[in-house]
mmCIF file of C-alpha atoms in Angstrom:
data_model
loop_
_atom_site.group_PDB
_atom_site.id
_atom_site.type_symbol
_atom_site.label_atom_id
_atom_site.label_comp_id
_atom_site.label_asym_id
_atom_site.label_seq_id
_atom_site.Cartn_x
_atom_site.Cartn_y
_atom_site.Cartn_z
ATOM 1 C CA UNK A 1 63.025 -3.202 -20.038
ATOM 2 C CA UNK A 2 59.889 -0.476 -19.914
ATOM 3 C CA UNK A 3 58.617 -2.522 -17.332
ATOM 4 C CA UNK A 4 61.562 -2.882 -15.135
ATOM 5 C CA UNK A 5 62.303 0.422 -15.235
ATOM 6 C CA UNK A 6 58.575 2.264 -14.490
ATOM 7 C CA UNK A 7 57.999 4.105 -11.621
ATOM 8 C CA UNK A 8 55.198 1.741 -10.554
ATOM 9 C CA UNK A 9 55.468 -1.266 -9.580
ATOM 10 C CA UNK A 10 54.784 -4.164 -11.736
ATOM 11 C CA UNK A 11 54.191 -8.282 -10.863
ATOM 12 C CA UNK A 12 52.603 -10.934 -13.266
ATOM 13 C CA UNK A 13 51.819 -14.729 -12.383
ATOM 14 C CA UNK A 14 51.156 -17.745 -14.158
ATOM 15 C CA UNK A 15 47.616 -19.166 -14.258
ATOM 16 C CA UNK A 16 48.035 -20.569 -10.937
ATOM 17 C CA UNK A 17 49.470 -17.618 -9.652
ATOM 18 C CA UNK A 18 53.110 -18.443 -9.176
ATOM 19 C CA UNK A 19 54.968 -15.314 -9.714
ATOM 20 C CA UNK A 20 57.639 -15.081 -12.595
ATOM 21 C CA UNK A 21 58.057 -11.274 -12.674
ATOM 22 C CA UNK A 22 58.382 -8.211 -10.307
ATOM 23 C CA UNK A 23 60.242 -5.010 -11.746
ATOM 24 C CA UNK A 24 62.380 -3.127 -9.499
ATOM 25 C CA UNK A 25 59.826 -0.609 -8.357
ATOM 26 C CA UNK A 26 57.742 -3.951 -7.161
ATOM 27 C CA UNK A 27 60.789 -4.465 -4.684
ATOM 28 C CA UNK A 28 61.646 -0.945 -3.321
ATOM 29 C CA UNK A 29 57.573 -0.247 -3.005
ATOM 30 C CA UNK A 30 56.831 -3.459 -0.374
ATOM 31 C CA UNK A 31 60.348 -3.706 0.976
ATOM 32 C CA UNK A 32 60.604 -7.682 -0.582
ATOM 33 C CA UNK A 33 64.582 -8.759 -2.229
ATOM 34 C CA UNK A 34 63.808 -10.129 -5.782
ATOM 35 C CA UNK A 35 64.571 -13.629 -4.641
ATOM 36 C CA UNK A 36 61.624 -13.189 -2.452
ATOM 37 C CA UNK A 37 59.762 -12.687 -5.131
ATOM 38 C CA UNK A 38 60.600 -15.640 -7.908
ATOM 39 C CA UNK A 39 58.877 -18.635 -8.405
ATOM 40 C CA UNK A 40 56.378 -17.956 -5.245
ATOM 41 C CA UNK A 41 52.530 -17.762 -4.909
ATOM 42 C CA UNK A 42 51.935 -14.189 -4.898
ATOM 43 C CA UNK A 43 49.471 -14.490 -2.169
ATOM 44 C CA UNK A 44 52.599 -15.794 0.127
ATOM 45 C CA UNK A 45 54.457 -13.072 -1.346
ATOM 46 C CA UNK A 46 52.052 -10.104 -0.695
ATOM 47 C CA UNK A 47 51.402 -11.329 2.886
ATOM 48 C CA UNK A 48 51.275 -7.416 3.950
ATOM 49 C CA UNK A 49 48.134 -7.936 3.450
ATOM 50 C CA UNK A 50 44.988 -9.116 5.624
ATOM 51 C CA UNK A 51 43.455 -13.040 4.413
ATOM 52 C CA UNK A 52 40.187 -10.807 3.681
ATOM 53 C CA UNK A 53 41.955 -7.922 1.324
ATOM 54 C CA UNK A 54 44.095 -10.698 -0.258
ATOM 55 C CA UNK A 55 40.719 -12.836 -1.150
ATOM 56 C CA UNK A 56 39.144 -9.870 -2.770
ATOM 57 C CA UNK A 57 41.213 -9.118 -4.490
ATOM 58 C CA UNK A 58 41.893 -12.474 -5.848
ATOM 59 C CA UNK A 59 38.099 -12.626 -6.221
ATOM 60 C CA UNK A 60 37.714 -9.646 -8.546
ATOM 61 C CA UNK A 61 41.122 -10.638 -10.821
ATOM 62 C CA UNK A 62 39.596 -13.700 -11.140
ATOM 63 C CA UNK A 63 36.730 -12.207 -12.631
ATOM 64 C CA UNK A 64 38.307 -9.349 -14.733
ATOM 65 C CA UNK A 65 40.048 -7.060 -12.628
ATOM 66 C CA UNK A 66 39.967 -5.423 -9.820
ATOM 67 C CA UNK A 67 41.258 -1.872 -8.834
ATOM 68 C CA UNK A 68 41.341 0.008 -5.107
ATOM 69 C CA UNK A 69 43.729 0.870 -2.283
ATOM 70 C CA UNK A 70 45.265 -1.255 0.423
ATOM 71 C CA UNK A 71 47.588 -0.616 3.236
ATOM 72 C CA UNK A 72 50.077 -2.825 3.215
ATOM 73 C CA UNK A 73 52.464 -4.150 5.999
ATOM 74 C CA UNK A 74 56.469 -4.231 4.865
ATOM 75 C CA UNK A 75 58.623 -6.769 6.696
ATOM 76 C CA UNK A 76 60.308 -3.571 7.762
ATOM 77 C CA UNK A 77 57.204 -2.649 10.025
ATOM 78 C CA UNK A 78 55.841 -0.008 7.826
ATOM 79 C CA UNK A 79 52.474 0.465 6.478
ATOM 80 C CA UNK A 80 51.981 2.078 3.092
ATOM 81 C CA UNK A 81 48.926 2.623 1.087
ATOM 82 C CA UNK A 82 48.962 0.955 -2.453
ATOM 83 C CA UNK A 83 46.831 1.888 -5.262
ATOM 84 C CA UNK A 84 46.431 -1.583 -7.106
ATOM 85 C CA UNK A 85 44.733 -1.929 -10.039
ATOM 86 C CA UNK A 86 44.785 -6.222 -11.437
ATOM 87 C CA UNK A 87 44.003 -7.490 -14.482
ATOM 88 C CA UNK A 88 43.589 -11.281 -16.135
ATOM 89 C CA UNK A 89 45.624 -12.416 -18.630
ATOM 90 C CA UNK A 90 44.351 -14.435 -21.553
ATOM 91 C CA UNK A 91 46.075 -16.468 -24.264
ATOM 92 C CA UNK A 92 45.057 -16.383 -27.538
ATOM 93 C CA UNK A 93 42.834 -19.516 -26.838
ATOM 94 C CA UNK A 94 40.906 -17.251 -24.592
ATOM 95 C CA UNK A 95 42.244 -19.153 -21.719
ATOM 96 C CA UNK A 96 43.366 -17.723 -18.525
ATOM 97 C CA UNK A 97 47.372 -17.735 -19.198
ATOM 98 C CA UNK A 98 48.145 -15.270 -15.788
ATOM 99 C CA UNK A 99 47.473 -12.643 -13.945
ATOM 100 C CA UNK A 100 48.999 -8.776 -13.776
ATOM 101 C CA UNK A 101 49.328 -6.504 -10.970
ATOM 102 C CA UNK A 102 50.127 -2.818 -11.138
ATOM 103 C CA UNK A 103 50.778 -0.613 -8.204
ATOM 104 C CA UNK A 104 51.822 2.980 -6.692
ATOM 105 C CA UNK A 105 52.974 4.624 -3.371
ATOM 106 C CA UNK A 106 50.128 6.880 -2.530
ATOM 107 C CA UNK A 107 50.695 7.131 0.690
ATOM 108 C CA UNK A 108 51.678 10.929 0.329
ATOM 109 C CA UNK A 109 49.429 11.411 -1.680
ATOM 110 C CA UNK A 110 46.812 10.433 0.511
ATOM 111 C CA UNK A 111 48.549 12.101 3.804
ATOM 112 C CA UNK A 112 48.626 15.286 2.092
ATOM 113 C CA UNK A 113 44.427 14.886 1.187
ATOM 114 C CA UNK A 114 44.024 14.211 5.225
ATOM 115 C CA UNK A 115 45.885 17.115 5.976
ATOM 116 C CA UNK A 116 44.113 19.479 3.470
ATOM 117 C CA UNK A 117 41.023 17.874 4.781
ATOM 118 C CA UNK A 118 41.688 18.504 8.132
ATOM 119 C CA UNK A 119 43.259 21.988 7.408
ATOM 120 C CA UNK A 120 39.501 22.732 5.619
ATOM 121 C CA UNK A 121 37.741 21.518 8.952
ATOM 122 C CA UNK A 122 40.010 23.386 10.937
ATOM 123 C CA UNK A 123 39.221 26.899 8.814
ATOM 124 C CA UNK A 124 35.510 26.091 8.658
ATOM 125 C CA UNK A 125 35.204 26.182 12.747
ATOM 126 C CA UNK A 126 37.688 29.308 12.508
ATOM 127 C CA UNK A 127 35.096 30.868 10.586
ATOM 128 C CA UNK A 128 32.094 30.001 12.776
ATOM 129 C CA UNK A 129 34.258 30.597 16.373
ATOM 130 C CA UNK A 130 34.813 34.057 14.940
ATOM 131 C CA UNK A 131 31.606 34.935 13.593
ATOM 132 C CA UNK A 132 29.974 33.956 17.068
ATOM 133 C CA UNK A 133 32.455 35.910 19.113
ATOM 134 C CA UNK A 134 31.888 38.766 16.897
ATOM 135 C CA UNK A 135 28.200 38.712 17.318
ATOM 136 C CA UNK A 136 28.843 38.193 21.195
ATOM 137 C CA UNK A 137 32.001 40.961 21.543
ATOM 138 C CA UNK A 138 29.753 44.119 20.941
ATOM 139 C CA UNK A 139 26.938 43.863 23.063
ATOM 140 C CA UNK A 140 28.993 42.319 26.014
ATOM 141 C CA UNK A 141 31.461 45.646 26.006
ATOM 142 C CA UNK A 142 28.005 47.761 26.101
ATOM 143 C CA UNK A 143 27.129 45.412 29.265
ATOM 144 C CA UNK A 144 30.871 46.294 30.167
ATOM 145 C CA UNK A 145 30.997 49.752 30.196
ATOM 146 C CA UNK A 146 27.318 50.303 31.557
ATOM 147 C CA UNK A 147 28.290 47.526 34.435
ATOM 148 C CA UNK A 148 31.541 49.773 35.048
ATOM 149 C CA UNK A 149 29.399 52.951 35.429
ATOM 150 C CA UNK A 150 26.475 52.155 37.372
ATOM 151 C CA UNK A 151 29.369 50.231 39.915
ATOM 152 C CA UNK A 152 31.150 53.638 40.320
ATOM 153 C CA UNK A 153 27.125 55.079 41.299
ATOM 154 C CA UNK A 154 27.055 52.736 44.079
ATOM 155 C CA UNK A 155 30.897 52.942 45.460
ATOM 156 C CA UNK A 156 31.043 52.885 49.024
ATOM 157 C CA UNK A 157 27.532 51.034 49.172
ATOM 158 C CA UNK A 158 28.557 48.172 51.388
ATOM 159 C CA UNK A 159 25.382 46.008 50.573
ATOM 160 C CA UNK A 160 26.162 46.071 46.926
ATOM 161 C CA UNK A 161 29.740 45.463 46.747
ATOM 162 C CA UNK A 162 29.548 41.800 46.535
ATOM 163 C CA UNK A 163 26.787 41.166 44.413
ATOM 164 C CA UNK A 164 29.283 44.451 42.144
ATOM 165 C CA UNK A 165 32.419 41.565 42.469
ATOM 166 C CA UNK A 166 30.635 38.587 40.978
ATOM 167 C CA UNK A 167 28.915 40.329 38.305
ATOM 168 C CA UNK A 168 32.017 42.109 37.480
ATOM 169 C CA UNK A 169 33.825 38.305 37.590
ATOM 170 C CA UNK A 170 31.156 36.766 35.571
ATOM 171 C CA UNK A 171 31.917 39.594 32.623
ATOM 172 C CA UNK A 172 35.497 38.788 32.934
ATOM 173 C CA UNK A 173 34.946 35.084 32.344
ATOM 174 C CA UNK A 174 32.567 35.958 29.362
ATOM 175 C CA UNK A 175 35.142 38.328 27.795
ATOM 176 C CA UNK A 176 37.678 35.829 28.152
ATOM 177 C CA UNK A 177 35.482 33.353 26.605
ATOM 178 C CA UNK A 178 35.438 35.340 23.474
ATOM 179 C CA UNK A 179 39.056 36.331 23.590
ATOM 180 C CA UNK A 180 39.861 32.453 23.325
ATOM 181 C CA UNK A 181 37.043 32.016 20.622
ATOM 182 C CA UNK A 182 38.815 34.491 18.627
ATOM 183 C CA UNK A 183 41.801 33.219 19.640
ATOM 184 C CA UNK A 184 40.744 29.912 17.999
ATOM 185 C CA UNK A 185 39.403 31.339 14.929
ATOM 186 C CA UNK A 186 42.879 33.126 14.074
ATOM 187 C CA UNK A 187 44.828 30.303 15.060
ATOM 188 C CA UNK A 188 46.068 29.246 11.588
ATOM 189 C CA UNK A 189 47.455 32.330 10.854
ATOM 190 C CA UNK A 190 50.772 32.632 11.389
ATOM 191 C CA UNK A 191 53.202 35.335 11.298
ATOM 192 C CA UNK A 192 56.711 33.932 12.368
ATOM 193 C CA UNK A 193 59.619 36.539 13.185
ATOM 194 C CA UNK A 194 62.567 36.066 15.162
ATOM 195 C CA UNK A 195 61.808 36.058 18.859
ATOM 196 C CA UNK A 196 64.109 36.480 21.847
ATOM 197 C CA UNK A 197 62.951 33.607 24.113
ATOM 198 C CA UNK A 198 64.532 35.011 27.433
ATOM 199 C CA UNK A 199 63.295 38.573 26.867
ATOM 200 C CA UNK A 200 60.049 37.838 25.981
ATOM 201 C CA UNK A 201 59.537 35.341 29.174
ATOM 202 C CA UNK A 202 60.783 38.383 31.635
ATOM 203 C CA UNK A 203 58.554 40.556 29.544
ATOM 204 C CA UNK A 204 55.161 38.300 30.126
ATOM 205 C CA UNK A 205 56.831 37.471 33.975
ATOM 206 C CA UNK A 206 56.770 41.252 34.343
ATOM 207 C CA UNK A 207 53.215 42.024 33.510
ATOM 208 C CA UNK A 208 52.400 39.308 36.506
ATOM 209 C CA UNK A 209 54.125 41.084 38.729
ATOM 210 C CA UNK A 210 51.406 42.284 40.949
ATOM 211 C CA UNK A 211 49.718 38.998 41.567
ATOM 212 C CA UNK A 212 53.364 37.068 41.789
ATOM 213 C CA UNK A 213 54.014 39.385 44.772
ATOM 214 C CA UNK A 214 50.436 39.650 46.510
ATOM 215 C CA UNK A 215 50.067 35.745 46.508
ATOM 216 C CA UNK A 216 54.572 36.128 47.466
ATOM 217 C CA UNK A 217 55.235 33.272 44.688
ATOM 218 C CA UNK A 218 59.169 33.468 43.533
ATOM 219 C CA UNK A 219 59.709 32.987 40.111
ATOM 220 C CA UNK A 220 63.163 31.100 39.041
ATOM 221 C CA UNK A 221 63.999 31.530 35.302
ATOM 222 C CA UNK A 222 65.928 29.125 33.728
ATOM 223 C CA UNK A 223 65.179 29.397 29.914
ATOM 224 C CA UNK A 224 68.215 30.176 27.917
ATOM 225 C CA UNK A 225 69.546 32.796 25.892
ATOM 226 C CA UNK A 226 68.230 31.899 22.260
ATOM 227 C CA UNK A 227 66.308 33.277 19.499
ATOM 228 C CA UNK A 228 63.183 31.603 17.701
ATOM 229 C CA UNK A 229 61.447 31.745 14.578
ATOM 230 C CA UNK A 230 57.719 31.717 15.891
ATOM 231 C CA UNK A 231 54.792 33.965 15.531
ATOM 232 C CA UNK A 232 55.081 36.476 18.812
ATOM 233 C CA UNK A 233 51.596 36.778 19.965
ATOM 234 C CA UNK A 234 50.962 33.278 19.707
ATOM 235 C CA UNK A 235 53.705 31.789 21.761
ATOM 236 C CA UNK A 236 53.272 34.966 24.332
ATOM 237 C CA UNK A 237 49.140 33.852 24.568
ATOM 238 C CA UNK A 238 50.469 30.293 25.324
ATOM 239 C CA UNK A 239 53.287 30.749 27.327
ATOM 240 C CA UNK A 240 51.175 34.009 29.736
ATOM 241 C CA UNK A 241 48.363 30.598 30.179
ATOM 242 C CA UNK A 242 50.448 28.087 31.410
ATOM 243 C CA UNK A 243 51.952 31.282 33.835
ATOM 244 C CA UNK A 244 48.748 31.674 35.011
ATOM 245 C CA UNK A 245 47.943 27.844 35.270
ATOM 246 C CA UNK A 246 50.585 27.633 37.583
ATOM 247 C CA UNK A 247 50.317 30.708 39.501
ATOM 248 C CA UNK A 248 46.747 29.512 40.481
ATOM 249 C CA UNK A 249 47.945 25.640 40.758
ATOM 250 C CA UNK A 250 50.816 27.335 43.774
ATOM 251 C CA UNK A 251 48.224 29.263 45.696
ATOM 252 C CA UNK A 252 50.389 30.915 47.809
ATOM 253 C CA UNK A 253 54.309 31.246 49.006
ATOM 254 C CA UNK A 254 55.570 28.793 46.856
ATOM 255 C CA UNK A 255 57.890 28.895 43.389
ATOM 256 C CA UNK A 256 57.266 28.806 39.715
ATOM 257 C CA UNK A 257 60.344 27.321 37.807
ATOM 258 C CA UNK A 258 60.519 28.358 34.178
#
């Protein structure tokens, strides 16, 4: 009765591997009806798994035990990751008198380590896009404001003026460079609050204004009335680049749906 009734899933064989027991956890966990399971060669009845996995593992019980995890293929279609740990059975005449399997679901489990893992990597190049941009942020603004100053020296100097415009483009691209870096580096944190979708579209529509009507692009809103829980900046940052993706993908005279 313990064994029926454990959370992980049990199976035992006879010597030659014919299976006479599988709890219920056995059934639930690989998606098999207990009549699947009686009286059949376990290999037939684990056939989730690959010839190679199934030989090593009856290559290791064979010789004591085995233990590992091993995604494994339900007849529904879905894979799960087993932890299975095996073990040989002997008979008090030291003869081999079956085998025992034990296994658990860890496919959460190991979803959830992926996730932290990838959560880690993710905070790790935060840390590093932010420490760069910060190094880069201070002396570009001196650049900035010196640029700005020895431009307004020379305004009205015809010669100069378009050598003034790409230097003055080529510090925008830089600063918006580091903008993104940063960008990047805060990315994980969120702050979510509710958020007016329509209002804050006309608001980011509004502060393009200038450029929608000197390139005469229309813009025709049809995002509806509704609220979302979302951090503010970040959907504005995304939402204000694919305006501007799409402002310089028109050209000119032409509409922007949203």
């Amino acid at each position: 009765l313990a064994l029926q009734n454990t959370s992980d899933f049990v199976a035992i064989s006879n010597e030659e591997g014919i299976l006479w027991f599988a709890n219920k956890a056995c059934q639930s966990t690989l998606g098999i009806s207990r009549e699947h399971f009686s009286g059949r060669p376990m290999r037939d009845t684990f056939s989730g798994l690959t010839e190679q996995q199934m030989q090593e593992i009856e290559r290791g019980t064979r010789q004591g035990g085995w233990s590992g995890t091993v995604p494994y293929r339900t007849p529904g279609g879905r894979t799960v990751i087993i932890a299975l740990v095996t073990s040989t059975i002997f008979g008090l005449d030291g003869r081999i008198f079956g085998f025992l399997m034990i296994g658990r679901d860890v496919t959460e489990l190991r979803n959830a380590e992926e996730r932290d893992h990838e959560n880690q990597m993710y905070a790790a190049f935060g840390r590093m896009a932010s420490m760069v941009s910060h190094e880069i942020k201070t002396p570009l603004t001196s650049i900035k404001m010196n640029f700005d100053m020895l431009r307004s020296d020379y305004e009205g100097d015809v010669r100069s003026a378009p050598s003034f415009a790409i230097i003055g483009q080529e510090l925008a691209h830089l600063q918006g460079l580091v903008q993104r870096s940063l960008d990047i580096a805060n990315f994980g944190r969120m702050t979510r609050e509710p958020v007016e979708l329509r209002a804050l579209i006309d608001e980011i529509i509004a502060t393009l204004a200038s450029q929608l009507h000197s390139r005469n692009i229309a813009c025709a809103i049809t995002v509806p009335f509704c609220t979302l829980n979302v951090d503010r900046e970040k959907i504005r940052a995304a939402i204000l680049n694919l305006l501007r993706n799409a402002v310089d993908a028109v050209g000119s005279e032409g509409e922007i749906a949203v």
